[in-house]
PDB file of C-alpha atoms in Angstrom:
ATOM      1  CA  MET A   1     -13.313 -61.446  98.093  1.00 41.00           C
ATOM      2  CA  ILE A   2     -13.964 -59.043 100.466  1.00 45.00           C
ATOM      3  CA  PRO A   3     -10.675 -58.394 102.492  1.00 55.00           C
ATOM      4  CA  GLY A   4     -11.566 -58.662 106.088  1.00 59.00           C
ATOM      5  CA  GLY A   5     -14.901 -59.621 105.576  1.00 72.00           C
ATOM      6  CA  ALA A   6     -17.169 -63.080 105.284  1.00 79.00           C
ATOM      7  CA  ILE A   7     -19.655 -64.042 103.205  1.00 84.00           C
ATOM      8  CA  ARG A   8     -22.108 -66.761 104.749  1.00 87.00           C
ATOM      9  CA  GLU A   9     -24.872 -68.441 102.828  1.00 90.00           C
ATOM     10  CA  TYR A  10     -27.305 -70.269 104.783  1.00 87.00           C
ATOM     11  CA  THR A  11     -31.128 -72.168 103.972  1.00 88.00           C
ATOM     12  CA  TYR A  12     -33.394 -72.040 106.756  1.00 87.00           C
ATOM     13  CA  GLU A  13     -37.526 -73.140 107.227  1.00 87.00           C
ATOM     14  CA  GLY A  14     -40.928 -70.727 108.277  1.00 74.00           C
ATOM     15  CA  GLY A  15     -41.080 -67.597 108.354  1.00 67.00           C
ATOM     16  CA  GLN A  16     -44.291 -66.158 107.561  1.00 73.00           C
ATOM     17  CA  SER A  17     -44.296 -67.126 104.121  1.00 66.00           C
ATOM     18  CA  GLY A  18     -43.841 -71.055 104.773  1.00 75.00           C
ATOM     19  CA  GLY A  19     -41.158 -73.413 102.880  1.00 84.00           C
ATOM     20  CA  THR A  20     -37.441 -72.907 102.649  1.00 86.00           C
ATOM     21  CA  ILE A  21     -35.785 -69.212 102.749  1.00 85.00           C
ATOM     22  CA  ARG A  22     -32.382 -68.889 101.414  1.00 86.00           C
ATOM     23  CA  ALA A  23     -30.177 -66.448 102.505  1.00 86.00           C
ATOM     24  CA  VAL A  24     -26.953 -64.337 101.864  1.00 87.00           C
ATOM     25  CA  ASP A  25     -25.075 -62.045 104.325  1.00 85.00           C
ATOM     26  CA  ARG A  26     -22.124 -60.208 103.431  1.00 79.00           C
ATOM     27  CA  SER A  27     -20.156 -58.355 106.517  1.00 76.00           C
ATOM     28  CA  HIS A  28     -18.057 -55.770 106.504  1.00 67.00           C
ATOM     29  CA  ILE A  29     -19.111 -54.344 102.944  1.00 60.00           C
ATOM     30  CA  ARG A  30     -17.327 -51.096 103.832  1.00 62.00           C
ATOM     31  CA  ILE A  31     -16.288 -49.633 106.479  1.00 69.00           C
ATOM     32  CA  ALA A  32     -16.718 -45.573 106.894  1.00 76.00           C
ATOM     33  CA  GLU A  33     -14.320 -43.037 108.094  1.00 83.00           C
ATOM     34  CA  ASP A  34     -15.760 -43.007 110.917  1.00 85.00           C
ATOM     35  CA  GLY A  35     -14.842 -46.392 111.544  1.00 77.00           C
ATOM     36  CA  THR A  36     -18.647 -47.520 111.259  1.00 79.00           C
ATOM     37  CA  GLU A  37     -18.864 -51.104 109.814  1.00 76.00           C
ATOM     38  CA  TYR A  38     -21.466 -52.056 107.470  1.00 75.00           C
ATOM     39  CA  ALA A  39     -23.425 -55.558 106.063  1.00 77.00           C
ATOM     40  CA  VAL A  40     -25.881 -56.433 103.625  1.00 80.00           C
ATOM     41  CA  LEU A  41     -28.563 -59.548 104.251  1.00 80.00           C
ATOM     42  CA  THR A  42     -30.488 -60.691 101.514  1.00 84.00           C
ATOM     43  CA  SER A  43     -32.991 -63.307 101.470  1.00 83.00           C
ATOM     44  CA  GLY A  44     -35.805 -64.848  99.734  1.00 83.00           C
ATOM     45  CA  ARG A  45     -37.512 -67.770  98.506  1.00 80.00           C
ATOM     46  CA  ASP A  46     -35.422 -70.768  97.520  1.00 79.00           C
ATOM     47  CA  THR A  47     -37.587 -72.436  94.724  1.00 76.00           C
ATOM     48  CA  ASP A  48     -35.301 -74.824  93.358  1.00 67.00           C
TER      49      ASP A  48
END
């Protein structure tokens, strides 16, 4: 678990590829010295 952050997983339909897309959004991965917060979003086709 990421302290002070969040992990969101979701699926949605559509986009240019069509079909179901699964995404994982991880926020507050790293907070820079200047206070900037970063997030990582990955997504791809849900083939299950």
